[in-house]
Amino acid sequence: MKLTNWFKRSSVAALALAASSLCAQTNVVAVNAPMHTTAKRNGTFSAKFIVQIKQGYHVNSHKPVEDYIIPLRLTWDKNAFEFVETVFPQPKMEKYQFSKELVSVFSGSFEIVSKFKVPANAPQGPGLLSGKLRYQACTETMCLPPKTIDVKMQVETF
């Protein structure tokens, strides 16, 4: 009887530990945005973001080689600026246990740059540029559920 109770308590503790471990694994990507940038009316500006992937993980690139792979995406909310493009670094082609083909990925730390046009009639003063970075983080043997991070940056228009 005592052995059965000990087993039940041990099983519950093990499940709780596994659940907390999985929750900890979901925070494997961080985005560092510049706090502030300036933009001139009728000009252009770039928003540079440093993405950091926790060691032992990778994210699928913005151009996956297989249709079923969830790509890295940076999208922007509508605002006073006209989105032009986002430039990603060259992804690495890696081989993993779960795929017969090479997989296009990012790992470690890398920079993403989004470019914007500033209309001549853009409101002067402080504004907020906000968007979302969607990714799927994986290890060599498993992938976590897709996740989205809010990305924000202040832009002073003059």
mmCIF file of C-alpha atoms in Angstrom:
data_model
loop_
_atom_site.group_PDB
_atom_site.id
_atom_site.type_symbol
_atom_site.label_atom_id
_atom_site.label_comp_id
_atom_site.label_asym_id
_atom_site.label_seq_id
_atom_site.Cartn_x
_atom_site.Cartn_y
_atom_site.Cartn_z
ATOM 1 C CA MET A 1 0.000 0.000 0.000
ATOM 2 C CA LYS A 2 2.792 2.455 0.933
ATOM 3 C CA LEU A 3 4.675 1.583 -2.238
ATOM 4 C CA THR A 4 1.564 2.357 -4.330
ATOM 5 C CA ASN A 5 1.141 5.809 -2.711
ATOM 6 C CA TRP A 6 4.844 6.553 -3.169
ATOM 7 C CA PHE A 7 4.568 5.557 -6.855
ATOM 8 C CA LYS A 8 1.515 7.802 -7.353
ATOM 9 C CA ARG A 9 3.242 10.781 -5.712
ATOM 10 C CA SER A 10 6.420 10.138 -7.709
ATOM 11 C CA SER A 11 4.435 9.917 -10.950
ATOM 12 C CA VAL A 12 2.664 13.220 -10.255
ATOM 13 C CA ALA A 13 5.983 14.881 -9.401
ATOM 14 C CA ALA A 14 7.583 13.538 -12.581
ATOM 15 C CA LEU A 15 4.682 14.820 -14.712
ATOM 16 C CA ALA A 16 4.879 18.247 -13.063
ATOM 17 C CA LEU A 17 8.627 18.385 -13.693
ATOM 18 C CA ALA A 18 8.164 17.364 -17.340
ATOM 19 C CA ALA A 19 5.436 19.998 -17.826
ATOM 20 C CA SER A 20 7.586 22.739 -16.290
ATOM 21 C CA SER A 21 10.509 21.628 -18.466
ATOM 22 C CA LEU A 22 8.351 21.871 -21.604
ATOM 23 C CA CYS A 23 7.173 25.355 -20.570
ATOM 24 C CA ALA A 24 10.785 26.418 -20.098
ATOM 25 C CA GLN A 25 11.625 25.093 -23.573
ATOM 26 C CA THR A 26 9.004 27.313 -25.224
ATOM 27 C CA ASN A 27 11.075 30.460 -24.491
ATOM 28 C CA VAL A 28 13.951 29.606 -26.766
ATOM 29 C CA VAL A 29 13.808 32.670 -29.048
ATOM 30 C CA ALA A 30 14.437 36.296 -28.034
ATOM 31 C CA VAL A 31 14.215 39.404 -30.207
ATOM 32 C CA ASN A 32 16.235 42.515 -29.367
ATOM 33 C CA ALA A 33 14.863 45.601 -31.069
ATOM 34 C CA PRO A 34 16.459 49.045 -31.053
ATOM 35 C CA MET A 35 14.711 51.234 -28.515
ATOM 36 C CA HIS A 36 14.325 54.186 -30.862
ATOM 37 C CA THR A 37 15.032 55.293 -34.435
ATOM 38 C CA THR A 38 14.344 58.395 -36.510
ATOM 39 C CA ALA A 39 12.667 58.652 -39.889
ATOM 40 C CA LYS A 40 12.545 61.614 -42.270
ATOM 41 C CA ARG A 41 9.334 62.385 -44.140
ATOM 42 C CA ASN A 42 9.531 61.338 -47.790
ATOM 43 C CA GLY A 43 12.534 59.156 -46.944
ATOM 44 C CA THR A 44 13.264 55.590 -45.898
ATOM 45 C CA PHE A 45 14.497 53.867 -42.771
ATOM 46 C CA SER A 46 15.519 50.400 -41.652
ATOM 47 C CA ALA A 47 14.513 48.559 -38.511
ATOM 48 C CA LYS A 48 17.221 46.109 -37.416
ATOM 49 C CA PHE A 49 16.447 43.288 -35.007
ATOM 50 C CA ILE A 50 18.786 40.772 -33.421
ATOM 51 C CA VAL A 51 17.215 37.330 -33.000
ATOM 52 C CA GLN A 52 18.826 34.972 -30.501
ATOM 53 C CA ILE A 53 18.109 31.245 -30.491
ATOM 54 C CA LYS A 54 18.857 29.232 -27.351
ATOM 55 C CA GLN A 55 21.762 26.796 -27.758
ATOM 56 C CA GLY A 56 20.642 23.358 -28.948
ATOM 57 C CA TYR A 57 17.699 24.785 -30.916
ATOM 58 C CA HIS A 58 17.148 26.120 -34.405
ATOM 59 C CA VAL A 59 14.226 27.792 -36.179
ATOM 60 C CA ASN A 60 13.097 27.049 -39.691
ATOM 61 C CA SER A 61 14.203 29.724 -42.138
ATOM 62 C CA HIS A 62 11.928 32.097 -44.037
ATOM 63 C CA LYS A 63 12.348 29.815 -47.092
ATOM 64 C CA PRO A 64 11.826 26.202 -45.969
ATOM 65 C CA VAL A 65 12.573 23.451 -48.469
ATOM 66 C CA GLU A 66 9.486 21.372 -47.559
ATOM 67 C CA ASP A 67 5.864 22.570 -47.742
ATOM 68 C CA TYR A 68 4.982 21.193 -44.305
ATOM 69 C CA ILE A 69 7.707 23.171 -42.484
ATOM 70 C CA ILE A 70 6.546 26.344 -40.706
ATOM 71 C CA PRO A 71 8.689 29.270 -41.926
ATOM 72 C CA LEU A 72 10.096 32.190 -39.948
ATOM 73 C CA ARG A 73 7.857 35.216 -40.657
ATOM 74 C CA LEU A 74 8.086 38.855 -39.615
ATOM 75 C CA THR A 75 4.876 40.772 -40.330
ATOM 76 C CA TRP A 76 4.046 44.399 -39.587
ATOM 77 C CA ASP A 77 0.850 46.059 -38.377
ATOM 78 C CA LYS A 78 -0.556 48.843 -40.539
ATOM 79 C CA ASN A 79 0.846 52.238 -39.559
ATOM 80 C CA ALA A 80 2.049 55.537 -41.044
ATOM 81 C CA PHE A 81 4.995 53.825 -42.767
ATOM 82 C CA GLU A 82 4.941 51.809 -45.985
ATOM 83 C CA PHE A 83 6.554 48.398 -45.563
ATOM 84 C CA VAL A 84 9.077 47.665 -48.359
ATOM 85 C CA GLU A 85 10.809 44.371 -47.504
ATOM 86 C CA THR A 86 12.433 42.244 -44.838
ATOM 87 C CA VAL A 87 15.955 40.982 -45.414
ATOM 88 C CA PHE A 88 17.014 37.749 -43.736
ATOM 89 C CA PRO A 89 20.547 36.351 -43.573
ATOM 90 C CA GLN A 90 21.576 33.323 -45.597
ATOM 91 C CA PRO A 91 20.133 30.246 -43.816
ATOM 92 C CA LYS A 92 22.191 27.164 -43.003
ATOM 93 C CA MET A 93 21.350 23.852 -44.634
ATOM 94 C CA GLU A 94 21.398 21.182 -41.915
ATOM 95 C CA LYS A 95 20.636 17.457 -41.734
ATOM 96 C CA TYR A 96 18.373 16.228 -38.912
ATOM 97 C CA GLN A 97 17.029 12.826 -37.901
ATOM 98 C CA PHE A 98 13.446 13.742 -38.756
ATOM 99 C CA SER A 99 14.110 14.599 -42.414
ATOM 100 C CA LYS A 100 15.630 12.801 -45.385
ATOM 101 C CA GLU A 101 16.421 16.180 -46.950
ATOM 102 C CA LEU A 102 18.586 19.064 -45.753
ATOM 103 C CA VAL A 103 16.573 21.611 -43.754
ATOM 104 C CA SER A 104 16.951 25.402 -44.136
ATOM 105 C CA VAL A 105 17.431 26.856 -40.631
ATOM 106 C CA PHE A 106 18.745 29.671 -38.463
ATOM 107 C CA SER A 107 20.501 29.121 -35.139
ATOM 108 C CA GLY A 108 22.543 31.150 -32.700
ATOM 109 C CA SER A 109 22.263 34.903 -33.167
ATOM 110 C CA PHE A 110 21.332 36.647 -36.431
ATOM 111 C CA GLU A 111 20.008 39.969 -37.739
ATOM 112 C CA ILE A 112 16.730 40.665 -39.545
ATOM 113 C CA VAL A 113 16.276 44.039 -41.254
ATOM 114 C CA SER A 114 12.910 45.462 -42.326
ATOM 115 C CA LYS A 115 12.830 48.471 -44.633
ATOM 116 C CA PHE A 116 10.115 51.133 -44.739
ATOM 117 C CA LYS A 117 9.213 54.232 -46.767
ATOM 118 C CA VAL A 118 8.027 57.319 -44.936
ATOM 119 C CA PRO A 119 5.245 59.168 -46.800
ATOM 120 C CA ALA A 120 5.624 62.939 -47.234
ATOM 121 C CA ASN A 121 2.435 63.408 -45.194
ATOM 122 C CA ALA A 122 3.432 61.094 -42.319
ATOM 123 C CA PRO A 123 2.592 62.601 -38.922
ATOM 124 C CA GLN A 124 5.579 64.211 -37.224
ATOM 125 C CA GLY A 125 6.664 63.147 -33.773
ATOM 126 C CA PRO A 126 6.818 59.851 -31.933
ATOM 127 C CA GLY A 127 5.175 56.728 -33.306
ATOM 128 C CA LEU A 128 5.234 53.014 -32.691
ATOM 129 C CA LEU A 129 6.232 50.360 -35.183
ATOM 130 C CA SER A 130 4.764 47.017 -34.152
ATOM 131 C CA GLY A 131 4.789 43.588 -35.700
ATOM 132 C CA LYS A 132 4.959 39.882 -35.010
ATOM 133 C CA LEU A 133 7.719 37.316 -35.417
ATOM 134 C CA ARG A 134 6.301 33.823 -35.955
ATOM 135 C CA TYR A 135 8.584 30.814 -35.745
ATOM 136 C CA GLN A 136 8.854 27.150 -34.903
ATOM 137 C CA ALA A 137 11.807 26.159 -32.746
ATOM 138 C CA CYS A 138 13.207 22.638 -32.970
ATOM 139 C CA THR A 139 16.015 20.464 -31.648
ATOM 140 C CA GLU A 140 17.597 17.604 -33.563
ATOM 141 C CA THR A 141 14.812 15.264 -32.479
ATOM 142 C CA MET A 142 11.654 17.324 -31.856
ATOM 143 C CA CYS A 143 9.861 20.544 -32.710
ATOM 144 C CA LEU A 144 7.989 22.765 -30.291
ATOM 145 C CA PRO A 145 4.584 24.204 -31.238
ATOM 146 C CA PRO A 146 4.767 27.368 -33.382
ATOM 147 C CA LYS A 147 4.989 30.602 -31.394
ATOM 148 C CA THR A 148 4.582 34.324 -32.068
ATOM 149 C CA ILE A 149 6.547 37.130 -30.407
ATOM 150 C CA ASP A 150 5.426 40.780 -30.442
ATOM 151 C CA VAL A 151 8.062 43.128 -31.864
ATOM 152 C CA LYS A 152 7.924 46.868 -31.111
ATOM 153 C CA MET A 153 10.100 49.881 -31.825
ATOM 154 C CA GLN A 154 9.615 53.617 -31.374
ATOM 155 C CA VAL A 155 10.072 55.751 -34.484
ATOM 156 C CA GLU A 156 10.435 59.539 -34.322
ATOM 157 C CA THR A 157 9.306 61.133 -37.594
ATOM 158 C CA PHE A 158 10.585 64.591 -38.575
#
